[in-house]
mmCIF file of C-alpha atoms and ligand atoms in Angstrom:
data_model
loop_
_atom_site.group_PDB
_atom_site.id
_atom_site.type_symbol
_atom_site.label_atom_id
_atom_site.label_comp_id
_atom_site.label_asym_id
_atom_site.label_seq_id
_atom_site.Cartn_x
_atom_site.Cartn_y
_atom_site.Cartn_z
ATOM 1 C CA UNK N 1 91.557 96.990 97.614
ATOM 2 C CA UNK N 2 88.971 94.418 96.534
ATOM 3 C CA UNK N 3 88.328 95.093 92.862
ATOM 4 C CA UNK N 4 89.602 91.775 91.543
ATOM 5 C CA UNK N 5 93.148 92.995 90.782
ATOM 6 C CA UNK N 6 96.454 91.905 92.357
ATOM 7 C CA UNK N 7 95.128 88.767 94.077
ATOM 8 C CA UNK N 8 98.855 87.948 94.169
ATOM 9 C CA UNK N 9 101.661 90.527 94.530
ATOM 10 C CA UNK N 10 102.356 92.520 91.328
ATOM 11 C CA UNK N 11 105.340 91.526 89.229
ATOM 12 C CA UNK N 12 107.126 93.646 86.653
ATOM 13 C CA UNK N 13 109.723 96.317 86.052
ATOM 14 C CA UNK N 14 109.986 99.950 87.285
ATOM 15 C CA UNK N 15 112.420 102.619 86.099
ATOM 16 C CA UNK N 16 113.272 104.452 89.291
ATOM 17 C CA UNK N 17 116.082 102.754 91.235
ATOM 18 C CA UNK N 18 118.229 102.056 88.162
ATOM 19 C CA UNK N 19 117.379 104.979 85.874
ATOM 20 C CA UNK N 20 116.307 107.653 88.385
ATOM 21 C CA UNK N 21 115.572 111.064 86.805
ATOM 22 C CA UNK N 22 117.931 110.893 83.836
ATOM 23 C CA UNK N 23 116.192 113.240 81.357
ATOM 24 C CA UNK N 24 119.207 113.932 79.155
ATOM 25 C CA UNK N 25 118.074 112.133 76.006
ATOM 26 C CA UNK N 26 120.535 114.148 73.930
ATOM 27 C CA UNK N 27 123.690 112.806 75.604
ATOM 28 C CA UNK N 28 122.262 109.638 77.143
ATOM 29 C CA UNK N 29 119.582 108.369 74.720
ATOM 30 C CA UNK N 30 119.923 104.739 75.883
ATOM 31 C CA UNK N 31 119.121 105.416 79.530
ATOM 32 C CA UNK N 32 117.005 108.566 79.700
ATOM 33 C CA UNK N 33 113.392 108.515 80.890
ATOM 34 C CA UNK N 34 111.615 108.323 77.533
ATOM 35 C CA UNK N 35 109.443 106.058 75.428
ATOM 36 C CA UNK N 36 112.452 104.177 74.007
ATOM 37 C CA UNK N 37 113.513 102.967 77.465
ATOM 38 C CA UNK N 38 110.062 101.551 78.231
ATOM 39 C CA UNK N 39 109.733 99.995 74.775
ATOM 40 C CA UNK N 40 113.148 98.370 75.217
ATOM 41 C CA UNK N 41 112.123 96.912 78.576
ATOM 42 C CA UNK N 42 108.768 95.746 77.197
ATOM 43 C CA UNK N 43 110.677 93.939 74.434
ATOM 44 C CA UNK N 44 112.953 92.250 76.995
ATOM 45 C CA UNK N 45 110.064 91.196 79.235
ATOM 46 C CA UNK N 46 108.227 89.737 76.227
ATOM 47 C CA UNK N 47 111.218 88.053 74.583
ATOM 48 C CA UNK N 48 113.444 86.836 77.443
ATOM 49 C CA UNK N 49 110.970 84.648 79.337
ATOM 50 C CA UNK N 50 109.935 87.227 81.947
ATOM 51 C CA UNK N 51 106.291 87.578 80.917
ATOM 52 C CA UNK N 52 105.710 83.806 81.060
ATOM 53 C CA UNK N 53 106.979 83.847 84.650
ATOM 54 C CA UNK N 54 104.457 86.569 85.603
ATOM 55 C CA UNK N 55 106.529 89.762 85.210
ATOM 56 C CA UNK N 56 103.867 91.832 83.422
ATOM 57 C CA UNK N 57 103.888 95.495 84.549
ATOM 58 C CA UNK N 58 106.145 98.087 82.881
ATOM 59 C CA UNK N 59 106.025 101.022 85.297
ATOM 60 C CA UNK N 60 107.019 104.604 84.512
ATOM 61 C CA UNK N 61 108.212 106.495 87.625
ATOM 62 C CA UNK N 62 108.940 110.209 88.285
ATOM 63 C CA UNK N 63 110.247 112.646 85.618
ATOM 64 C CA UNK N 64 108.020 111.506 82.694
ATOM 65 C CA UNK N 65 105.938 114.690 82.611
ATOM 66 C CA UNK N 66 106.092 117.948 80.723
ATOM 67 C CA UNK N 67 106.511 120.833 83.165
ATOM 68 C CA UNK N 68 103.155 122.234 81.973
ATOM 69 C CA UNK N 69 99.698 120.764 82.060
ATOM 70 C CA UNK N 70 97.824 121.125 78.745
ATOM 71 C CA UNK N 71 95.080 123.667 77.957
ATOM 72 C CA UNK N 72 92.441 121.360 79.440
ATOM 73 C CA UNK N 73 94.537 121.147 82.624
ATOM 74 C CA UNK N 74 95.652 117.566 81.937
ATOM 75 C CA UNK N 75 99.067 116.105 82.654
ATOM 76 C CA UNK N 76 101.102 115.404 79.524
ATOM 77 C CA UNK N 77 104.377 113.596 78.848
ATOM 78 C CA UNK N 78 107.474 115.607 77.927
ATOM 79 C CA UNK N 79 107.038 115.640 74.120
ATOM 80 C CA UNK N 80 110.755 115.441 73.279
ATOM 81 C CA UNK N 81 111.104 112.248 75.347
ATOM 82 C CA UNK N 82 107.704 110.719 74.630
ATOM 83 C CA UNK N 83 107.002 111.962 71.065
ATOM 84 C CA UNK N 84 104.406 109.266 70.457
ATOM 85 C CA UNK N 85 102.447 110.069 73.597
ATOM 86 C CA UNK N 86 101.351 107.687 76.348
ATOM 87 C CA UNK N 87 98.393 106.065 74.485
ATOM 88 C CA UNK N 88 100.766 104.852 71.767
ATOM 89 C CA UNK N 89 103.251 103.545 74.351
ATOM 90 C CA UNK N 90 100.373 101.784 76.127
ATOM 91 C CA UNK N 91 99.375 100.098 72.855
ATOM 92 C CA UNK N 92 102.985 98.956 72.310
ATOM 93 C CA UNK N 93 103.024 97.435 75.792
ATOM 94 C CA UNK N 94 99.532 95.909 75.536
ATOM 95 C CA UNK N 95 100.406 94.380 72.128
ATOM 96 C CA UNK N 96 103.095 92.398 73.969
ATOM 97 C CA UNK N 97 100.664 91.081 76.563
ATOM 98 C CA UNK N 98 102.066 93.418 79.217
ATOM 99 C CA UNK N 99 100.526 96.193 81.337
ATOM 100 C CA UNK N 100 101.515 99.852 81.743
ATOM 101 C CA UNK N 101 102.090 101.603 85.072
ATOM 102 C CA UNK N 102 102.521 105.348 85.594
ATOM 103 C CA UNK N 103 103.483 107.728 88.416
ATOM 104 C CA UNK N 104 101.815 110.751 89.961
ATOM 105 C CA UNK N 105 102.254 112.617 93.246
ATOM 106 C CA UNK N 106 99.647 113.785 95.765
ATOM 107 C CA UNK N 107 100.991 117.307 96.154
ATOM 108 C CA UNK N 108 101.995 120.490 94.369
ATOM 109 C CA UNK N 109 105.017 118.859 92.726
ATOM 110 C CA UNK N 110 106.468 115.364 92.410
ATOM 111 C CA UNK N 111 109.554 114.585 94.481
ATOM 112 C CA UNK N 112 111.718 115.653 91.552
ATOM 113 C CA UNK N 113 109.740 118.852 90.897
ATOM 114 C CA UNK N 114 107.404 117.847 88.060
ATOM 115 C CA UNK N 115 103.691 118.790 88.128
ATOM 116 C CA UNK N 116 101.886 117.311 91.129
ATOM 117 C CA UNK N 117 98.285 116.225 91.584
ATOM 118 C CA UNK N 118 96.610 118.638 94.009
ATOM 119 C CA UNK N 119 93.202 117.758 95.435
ATOM 120 C CA UNK N 120 91.385 119.620 92.632
ATOM 121 C CA UNK N 121 93.280 117.605 89.967
ATOM 122 C CA UNK N 122 92.623 114.079 91.272
ATOM 123 C CA UNK N 123 89.565 113.329 89.135
ATOM 124 C CA UNK N 124 90.993 114.781 85.920
ATOM 125 C CA UNK N 125 94.292 112.898 86.372
ATOM 126 C CA UNK N 126 92.506 109.588 87.042
ATOM 127 C CA UNK N 127 90.376 110.114 83.927
ATOM 128 C CA UNK N 128 93.460 111.004 81.874
ATOM 129 C CA UNK N 129 95.313 107.832 82.930
ATOM 130 C CA UNK N 130 92.270 105.670 82.195
ATOM 131 C CA UNK N 131 91.803 107.306 78.777
ATOM 132 C CA UNK N 132 95.460 106.563 77.977
ATOM 133 C CA UNK N 133 95.054 102.840 78.746
ATOM 134 C CA UNK N 134 97.115 102.876 81.964
ATOM 135 C CA UNK N 135 96.782 99.745 84.164
ATOM 136 C CA UNK N 136 98.617 100.776 87.362
ATOM 137 C CA UNK N 137 99.215 104.026 89.250
ATOM 138 C CA UNK N 138 102.033 104.673 91.741
ATOM 139 C CA UNK N 139 100.790 107.645 93.795
ATOM 140 C CA UNK N 140 103.698 109.310 95.632
ATOM 141 C CA UNK N 141 103.346 111.800 98.489
ATOM 142 C CA UNK N 142 106.004 114.517 98.234
ATOM 143 C CA UNK N 143 105.073 118.226 98.669
ATOM 144 C CA UNK N 144 101.787 117.703 100.501
ATOM 145 C CA UNK N 145 100.701 117.905 104.154
ATOM 146 C CA UNK N 146 99.046 115.184 106.253
ATOM 147 C CA UNK N 147 95.545 116.626 105.751
ATOM 148 C CA UNK N 148 95.904 116.718 101.958
ATOM 149 C CA UNK N 149 97.220 113.149 102.026
ATOM 150 C CA UNK N 150 94.384 111.983 104.287
ATOM 151 C CA UNK N 151 91.896 113.451 101.801
ATOM 152 C CA UNK N 152 93.803 112.661 98.612
ATOM 153 C CA UNK N 153 94.692 108.972 98.869
ATOM 154 C CA UNK N 154 91.093 107.777 99.425
ATOM 155 C CA UNK N 155 89.815 110.291 96.845
ATOM 156 C CA UNK N 156 92.214 108.965 94.176
ATOM 157 C CA UNK N 157 91.062 105.405 94.985
ATOM 158 C CA UNK N 158 87.457 106.450 94.321
ATOM 159 C CA UNK N 159 88.427 108.438 91.215
ATOM 160 C CA UNK N 160 90.307 105.499 89.682
ATOM 161 C CA UNK N 161 87.315 103.247 90.369
ATOM 162 C CA UNK N 162 84.927 105.817 88.876
ATOM 163 C CA UNK N 163 86.770 105.719 85.537
ATOM 164 C CA UNK N 164 85.464 102.184 85.020
ATOM 165 C CA UNK N 165 88.934 101.001 83.966
ATOM 166 C CA UNK N 166 90.464 98.408 86.293
ATOM 167 C CA UNK N 167 93.741 99.916 87.528
ATOM 168 C CA UNK N 168 96.126 98.739 90.260
ATOM 169 C CA UNK N 169 96.704 101.408 92.915
ATOM 170 C CA UNK N 170 100.029 101.731 94.752
ATOM 171 C CA UNK N 171 100.032 104.239 97.630
ATOM 172 C CA UNK N 172 103.157 105.796 99.115
ATOM 173 C CA UNK N 173 101.114 107.396 101.926
ATOM 174 C CA UNK N 174 102.638 105.407 104.872
ATOM 175 C CA UNK N 175 106.142 106.610 103.990
ATOM 176 C CA UNK N 176 105.049 110.228 104.465
ATOM 177 C CA UNK N 177 103.255 109.777 107.768
ATOM 178 C CA UNK N 178 106.082 108.015 109.550
ATOM 179 C CA UNK N 179 105.687 104.383 108.409
ATOM 180 C CA UNK N 180 105.000 103.020 111.875
ATOM 181 C CA UNK N 181 101.740 101.267 112.674
ATOM 182 C CA UNK N 182 101.201 103.806 115.475
ATOM 183 C CA UNK N 183 100.477 106.444 112.833
ATOM 184 C CA UNK N 184 99.311 104.383 109.865
ATOM 185 C CA UNK N 185 96.012 102.522 109.759
ATOM 186 C CA UNK N 186 97.129 99.524 107.705
ATOM 187 C CA UNK N 187 93.638 98.073 107.704
ATOM 188 C CA UNK N 188 92.398 101.221 106.001
ATOM 189 C CA UNK N 189 95.315 101.039 103.547
ATOM 190 C CA UNK N 190 94.053 97.591 102.514
ATOM 191 C CA UNK N 191 90.628 99.033 101.831
ATOM 192 C CA UNK N 192 91.756 101.838 99.507
ATOM 193 C CA UNK N 193 95.014 100.573 97.915
ATOM 194 C CA UNK N 194 96.268 97.300 96.370
ATOM 195 C CA UNK N 195 99.779 97.867 97.733
ATOM 196 C CA UNK N 196 101.545 100.516 99.744
ATOM 197 C CA UNK N 197 105.115 101.590 100.348
ATOM 198 C CA UNK N 198 105.748 101.339 104.104
ATOM 199 C CA UNK N 199 109.315 102.509 104.511
ATOM 200 C CA UNK N 200 112.240 104.516 103.066
ATOM 201 C CA UNK N 201 113.389 104.163 99.446
ATOM 202 C CA UNK N 202 115.633 101.239 98.631
ATOM 203 C CA UNK N 203 119.149 102.062 97.456
ATOM 204 C CA UNK N 204 121.580 99.850 95.554
ATOM 205 C CA UNK N 205 123.354 98.351 98.599
ATOM 206 C CA UNK N 206 123.247 95.442 101.057
ATOM 207 C CA UNK N 207 123.042 97.962 103.928
ATOM 208 C CA UNK N 208 119.856 99.447 102.487
ATOM 209 C CA UNK N 209 118.417 95.968 101.955
ATOM 210 C CA UNK N 210 119.325 94.874 105.485
ATOM 211 C CA UNK N 211 117.701 97.930 107.060
ATOM 212 C CA UNK N 212 114.472 97.301 105.124
ATOM 213 C CA UNK N 213 114.400 93.608 106.121
ATOM 214 C CA UNK N 214 115.143 94.546 109.745
ATOM 215 C CA UNK N 215 112.379 97.187 109.850
ATOM 216 C CA UNK N 216 109.774 94.866 108.299
ATOM 217 C CA UNK N 217 110.670 92.036 110.689
ATOM 218 C CA UNK N 218 110.678 94.268 113.755
ATOM 219 C CA UNK N 219 107.200 95.524 112.819
ATOM 220 C CA UNK N 220 105.799 92.252 111.487
ATOM 221 C CA UNK N 221 103.163 91.911 114.217
ATOM 222 C CA UNK N 222 101.361 94.929 112.750
ATOM 223 C CA UNK N 223 102.355 94.541 109.084
ATOM 224 C CA UNK N 224 101.850 90.797 108.531
ATOM 225 C CA UNK N 225 98.098 90.709 109.349
ATOM 226 C CA UNK N 226 97.450 93.681 107.023
ATOM 227 C CA UNK N 227 98.555 91.695 103.965
ATOM 228 C CA UNK N 228 96.443 89.379 101.846
ATOM 229 C CA UNK N 229 95.053 89.024 98.309
ATOM 230 C CA UNK N 230 94.588 92.520 96.879
ATOM 231 C CA UNK N 231 96.462 94.211 99.758
ATOM 232 C CA UNK N 232 100.272 94.055 99.906
ATOM 233 C CA UNK N 233 103.024 95.651 101.971
ATOM 234 C CA UNK N 234 105.641 97.014 99.581
ATOM 235 C CA UNK N 235 109.299 96.942 100.798
ATOM 236 C CA UNK N 236 110.278 98.517 97.423
ATOM 237 C CA UNK N 237 111.948 97.382 94.212
ATOM 238 C CA UNK N 238 114.139 94.374 93.473
ATOM 239 C CA UNK N 239 117.680 95.717 92.946
ATOM 240 C CA UNK N 240 119.060 92.383 91.719
ATOM 241 C CA UNK N 241 121.172 92.887 88.584
ATOM 242 C CA UNK N 242 122.570 96.299 89.511
ATOM 243 C CA UNK N 243 125.910 97.072 91.175
ATOM 244 C CA UNK N 244 125.479 96.861 94.930
ATOM 245 C CA UNK N 245 124.724 93.205 95.717
ATOM 246 C CA UNK N 246 126.785 90.019 95.651
ATOM 247 C CA UNK N 247 125.130 86.824 94.405
ATOM 248 C CA UNK N 248 124.465 85.759 98.009
ATOM 249 C CA UNK N 249 122.924 89.158 98.831
ATOM 250 C CA UNK N 250 120.811 89.029 95.671
ATOM 251 C CA UNK N 251 119.521 85.588 96.660
ATOM 252 C CA UNK N 252 118.714 87.056 100.093
ATOM 253 C CA UNK N 253 116.518 89.750 98.565
ATOM 254 C CA UNK N 254 114.685 87.268 96.335
ATOM 255 C CA UNK N 255 114.152 84.897 99.271
ATOM 256 C CA UNK N 256 112.929 87.567 101.689
ATOM 257 C CA UNK N 257 110.624 89.182 99.093
ATOM 258 C CA UNK N 258 109.169 85.693 98.514
ATOM 259 C CA UNK N 259 108.620 85.185 102.253
ATOM 260 C CA UNK N 260 107.115 88.696 102.690
ATOM 261 C CA UNK N 261 104.662 88.296 99.758
ATOM 262 C CA UNK N 262 106.255 91.502 98.427
ATOM 263 C CA UNK N 263 105.776 92.923 94.934
ATOM 264 C CA UNK N 264 108.418 91.496 92.575
ATOM 265 C CA UNK N 265 109.079 94.728 90.698
ATOM 266 C CA UNK N 266 112.590 94.842 89.275
ATOM 267 C CA UNK N 267 114.542 98.019 88.667
ATOM 268 C CA UNK N 268 117.539 97.003 86.591
ATOM 269 C CA UNK N 269 118.697 97.014 82.961
ATOM 270 C CA UNK N 270 117.125 93.940 81.365
ATOM 271 C CA UNK N 271 119.172 94.713 78.231
ATOM 272 C CA UNK N 272 122.331 93.624 79.987
ATOM 273 C CA UNK N 273 121.665 91.420 82.942
ATOM 274 C CA UNK N 274 124.301 88.950 84.153
ATOM 275 C CA UNK N 275 123.303 85.299 84.081
ATOM 276 C CA UNK N 276 123.492 84.846 87.900
ATOM 277 C CA UNK N 277 121.051 87.713 88.498
ATOM 278 C CA UNK N 278 118.738 86.438 85.800
ATOM 279 C CA UNK N 279 118.751 82.917 87.279
ATOM 280 C CA UNK N 280 117.789 84.348 90.683
ATOM 281 C CA UNK N 281 114.997 86.567 89.284
ATOM 282 C CA UNK N 282 113.660 83.755 87.092
ATOM 283 C CA UNK N 283 113.758 81.089 89.817
ATOM 284 C CA UNK N 284 110.392 79.406 89.349
ATOM 285 C CA UNK N 285 110.070 78.074 92.879
ATOM 286 C CA UNK N 286 110.938 81.401 94.493
ATOM 287 C CA UNK N 287 108.324 83.032 92.244
ATOM 288 C CA UNK N 288 105.764 80.281 93.053
ATOM 289 C CA UNK N 289 106.311 80.910 96.788
ATOM 290 C CA UNK N 290 105.895 84.672 96.302
ATOM 291 C CA UNK N 291 102.751 84.139 94.219
ATOM 292 C CA UNK N 292 101.151 81.519 96.485
ATOM 293 C CA UNK N 293 97.378 81.970 96.148
ATOM 294 C CA UNK N 294 96.725 82.050 99.903
ATOM 295 C CA UNK N 295 98.596 85.366 99.988
ATOM 296 C CA UNK N 296 99.739 84.916 103.601
ATOM 297 C CA UNK N 297 102.761 87.102 104.383
ATOM 298 C CA UNK N 298 105.529 85.234 106.208
ATOM 299 C CA UNK N 299 107.358 86.053 109.445
ATOM 300 C CA UNK N 300 110.736 85.980 111.108
ATOM 301 C CA UNK N 301 110.574 83.012 113.537
ATOM 302 C CA UNK N 302 113.997 82.990 115.149
ATOM 303 C CA UNK N 303 116.941 85.343 115.675
ATOM 304 C CA UNK N 304 119.799 83.148 116.866
ATOM 305 C CA UNK N 305 122.849 84.324 118.810
ATOM 306 C CA UNK N 306 124.896 83.057 115.863
ATOM 307 C CA UNK N 307 123.257 85.870 113.808
ATOM 308 C CA UNK N 308 121.326 83.300 111.796
ATOM 309 C CA UNK N 309 117.640 84.237 111.304
ATOM 310 C CA UNK N 310 114.883 81.809 110.361
ATOM 311 C CA UNK N 311 111.859 82.999 108.341
ATOM 312 C CA UNK N 312 108.720 80.986 107.597
ATOM 313 C CA UNK N 313 105.788 81.449 105.254
ATOM 314 C CA UNK N 314 102.762 79.089 105.238
ATOM 315 C CA UNK N 315 101.731 78.103 101.710
ATOM 316 C CA UNK N 316 98.868 76.264 100.009
ATOM 317 C CA UNK N 317 98.440 72.474 100.396
ATOM 318 C CA UNK N 318 100.083 72.577 103.883
ATOM 319 C CA UNK N 319 103.438 73.420 102.317
ATOM 320 C CA UNK N 320 105.883 75.970 103.772
ATOM 321 C CA UNK N 321 108.758 78.130 102.733
ATOM 322 C CA UNK N 322 111.708 78.384 105.104
ATOM 323 C CA UNK N 323 114.588 80.838 104.779
ATOM 324 C CA UNK N 324 117.782 80.695 106.812
ATOM 325 C CA UNK N 325 119.465 84.108 106.536
ATOM 326 C CA UNK N 326 122.985 84.825 107.748
ATOM 327 C CA UNK N 327 123.619 88.334 109.051
ATOM 328 C CA UNK N 328 127.261 87.323 109.590
ATOM 329 C CA UNK N 329 130.041 88.875 107.578
ATOM 330 C CA UNK N 330 132.835 86.450 108.495
ATOM 331 C CA UNK N 331 132.405 82.998 106.973
ATOM 332 C CA UNK N 332 129.861 80.312 106.080
ATOM 333 C CA UNK N 333 128.035 79.097 109.182
ATOM 334 C CA UNK N 334 126.842 75.542 109.751
ATOM 335 C CA UNK N 335 123.383 75.969 111.258
ATOM 336 C CA UNK N 336 121.969 72.930 113.009
ATOM 337 C CA UNK N 337 118.300 72.734 113.813
ATOM 338 C CA UNK N 338 115.349 70.449 113.530
ATOM 339 C CA UNK N 339 112.111 70.821 111.650
ATOM 340 C CA UNK N 340 110.420 69.628 114.782
ATOM 341 C CA UNK N 341 111.542 72.857 116.455
ATOM 342 C CA UNK N 342 109.793 74.701 113.628
ATOM 343 C CA UNK N 343 106.448 73.189 114.680
ATOM 344 C CA UNK N 344 106.737 70.319 112.235
ATOM 345 C CA UNK N 345 105.423 66.838 112.655
ATOM 346 C CA UNK N 346 108.048 65.025 110.659
ATOM 347 C CA UNK N 347 105.540 63.200 108.530
ATOM 348 C CA UNK N 348 106.255 62.386 104.909
ATOM 349 C CA UNK N 349 107.663 65.787 104.036
ATOM 350 C CA UNK N 350 110.097 66.550 101.239
ATOM 351 C CA UNK N 351 112.493 69.482 101.189
ATOM 352 C CA UNK N 352 113.436 71.266 97.962
ATOM 353 C CA UNK N 353 116.410 73.622 98.144
ATOM 354 C CA UNK N 354 115.263 76.594 96.067
ATOM 355 C CA UNK N 355 118.652 77.890 94.884
ATOM 356 C CA UNK N 356 120.468 74.561 94.420
ATOM 357 C CA UNK N 357 117.551 72.466 93.180
ATOM 358 C CA UNK N 358 118.370 69.503 95.413
ATOM 359 C CA UNK N 359 115.606 67.519 97.098
ATOM 360 C CA UNK N 360 115.739 65.531 100.315
ATOM 361 C CA UNK N 361 113.260 63.556 102.384
ATOM 362 C CA UNK N 362 112.377 64.431 105.963
ATOM 363 C CA UNK N 363 111.918 60.968 107.442
ATOM 364 C CA UNK N 364 110.534 60.304 110.892
ATOM 365 C CA UNK N 365 113.988 59.787 112.268
ATOM 366 C CA UNK N 366 115.867 62.641 110.630
ATOM 367 C CA UNK N 367 114.222 65.712 112.050
ATOM 368 C CA UNK N 368 117.715 67.054 112.692
ATOM 369 C CA UNK N 369 119.267 68.956 109.808
ATOM 370 C CA UNK N 370 122.203 71.223 109.324
ATOM 371 C CA UNK N 371 122.721 73.769 106.570
ATOM 372 C CA UNK N 372 125.755 75.823 105.670
ATOM 373 C CA UNK N 373 124.827 79.451 105.032
ATOM 374 C CA UNK N 374 127.167 81.940 103.393
ATOM 375 C CA UNK N 375 127.735 85.389 104.967
ATOM 376 C CA UNK N 376 124.868 87.772 103.995
ATOM 377 C CA UNK N 377 123.392 84.768 102.205
ATOM 378 C CA UNK N 378 120.439 82.444 102.500
ATOM 379 C CA UNK N 379 119.396 78.865 102.207
ATOM 380 C CA UNK N 380 115.766 78.688 101.082
ATOM 381 C CA UNK N 381 113.649 75.560 101.425
ATOM 382 C CA UNK N 382 110.272 74.646 100.002
ATOM 383 C CA UNK N 383 108.882 72.038 102.428
ATOM 384 C CA UNK N 384 105.933 70.059 101.127
ATOM 385 C CA UNK N 385 103.948 66.882 101.628
ATOM 386 C CA UNK N 386 103.981 63.871 99.299
ATOM 387 C CA UNK N 387 100.603 64.603 97.680
ATOM 388 C CA UNK N 388 102.000 68.039 96.840
ATOM 389 C CA UNK N 389 105.090 66.508 95.253
ATOM 390 C CA UNK N 390 103.591 66.017 91.765
ATOM 391 C CA UNK N 391 103.262 69.810 91.280
ATOM 392 C CA UNK N 392 106.690 70.260 92.848
ATOM 393 C CA UNK N 393 108.425 67.795 90.536
ATOM 394 C CA UNK N 394 106.896 69.543 87.521
ATOM 395 C CA UNK N 395 108.319 72.823 88.784
ATOM 396 C CA UNK N 396 111.598 71.042 89.464
ATOM 397 C CA UNK N 397 111.776 69.541 85.971
ATOM 398 C CA UNK N 398 111.126 72.921 84.281
ATOM 399 C CA UNK N 399 113.778 74.450 86.577
ATOM 400 C CA UNK N 400 116.399 72.374 84.739
HETATM 401 O O1 2OZ Y 501 111.051 111.034 92.833
HETATM 402 C C1 2OZ Y 501 110.460 109.758 92.873
HETATM 403 C C2 2OZ Y 501 111.225 108.870 93.828
HETATM 404 C C3 2OZ Y 501 110.732 107.401 93.700
HETATM 405 O O2 2OZ Y 501 109.455 107.299 93.110
HETATM 406 C C4 2OZ Y 501 110.677 106.752 95.055
HETATM 407 O O3 2OZ Y 501 110.260 105.389 94.911
HETATM 408 C C5 2OZ Y 501 109.653 107.459 95.875
HETATM 409 O O4 2OZ Y 501 109.607 106.885 97.200
HETATM 410 C C6 2OZ Y 501 109.920 108.954 95.964
HETATM 411 N N1 2OZ Y 501 111.088 109.352 95.181
HETATM 412 C C7 2OZ Y 501 112.082 110.049 95.829
HETATM 413 S S1 2OZ Y 501 113.515 110.307 95.133
HETATM 414 N N2 2OZ Y 501 111.799 110.490 97.055
HETATM 415 C C8 2OZ Y 501 112.684 111.165 97.855
HETATM 416 C C9 2OZ Y 501 113.587 110.441 98.617
HETATM 417 C C10 2OZ Y 501 114.478 111.115 99.442
HETATM 418 C C11 2OZ Y 501 114.465 112.498 99.476
HETATM 419 F F1 2OZ Y 501 115.356 113.149 100.257
HETATM 420 C C12 2OZ Y 501 113.559 113.234 98.705
HETATM 421 C C13 2OZ Y 501 112.664 112.556 97.868
#
């Protein structure tokens, strides 16, 4: 959607995968869906170096609402969990240089049974969110039929625009009409939404992550061209820092989300994040690749018999990102290949290994290389030309 927002994929934090629909603030005050949770996360983003790296959206998901709309027919937060109201929470978040996201559902009820936005409520809900100071809307699609969705998603796009407040618009529409390009017009999605969920919800497991990566790669011929500045495919939240991934698997998600130009929206507990997860999520070069201004989504290039896959994303200044992903579960695999095979003239390129920080030259003679990739893990390279190296070294230095 070309309204100046999200020229690069959004970055931030979203409650859903980690905190779900925990509304028991009596027995679980630390983790329930309420203003304290979002204030805590805003504090962490502002104080632990996240904001400086670009993680700016704090996004409320399902289960924030009161079961009743107010007398004017407006949505309202559950008062016992959001006693200060959304405008006050928005001010708290804005005061920290962050942005607020919220959730609504095109349908009679949200997926968890809270008040939905039926066609007659679209304008009033858009106006309400704008009046509250909301900066981002995730519009889900439970409890509606294809006709209502076909009418509702474009109508909400217009309604948000009509408020005069710039708001990012995330559409879940493709998920509800079968995800596949045969029944989703991804070009149209790019005209009405800034990003869109294509596929099933992510769960906290390597299996879930693998199936999402597999689906996006198998459908890349239709999905990749649909992406660009202001229009992003959304393979769902970053689950790094939760319980289901090893360090290698966490690196794999960060690497693939960087290649796919995916939103970097974490769903974890920033109040207790292990140092390995934090290092992966705060990896400057992985973030720089994800946020590359050309906004070209990458592709899977090779699927080898050895179950090694090679992904490639073209970047600015004739640089590239390369990811070698192992789908093996047995042991590290020594993968031999040559940049030449990856359509490279072996000019004066340099290679920076994103997760180890090492740099090596690609000289005319050494187009052959071999990397050792852990099971379910990745090796990620940033390949760049000499004139690019100044910017790279700066990034490298800060990385220390
Ligand atoms: O209720 C909200 C929740 C999250 O927002 C997800 O990101 C959305 O994709 C939808 N959603 C859920 S759990 N959706 C859902 C997923 C599976 C199911 F059987 C019934 C509903």
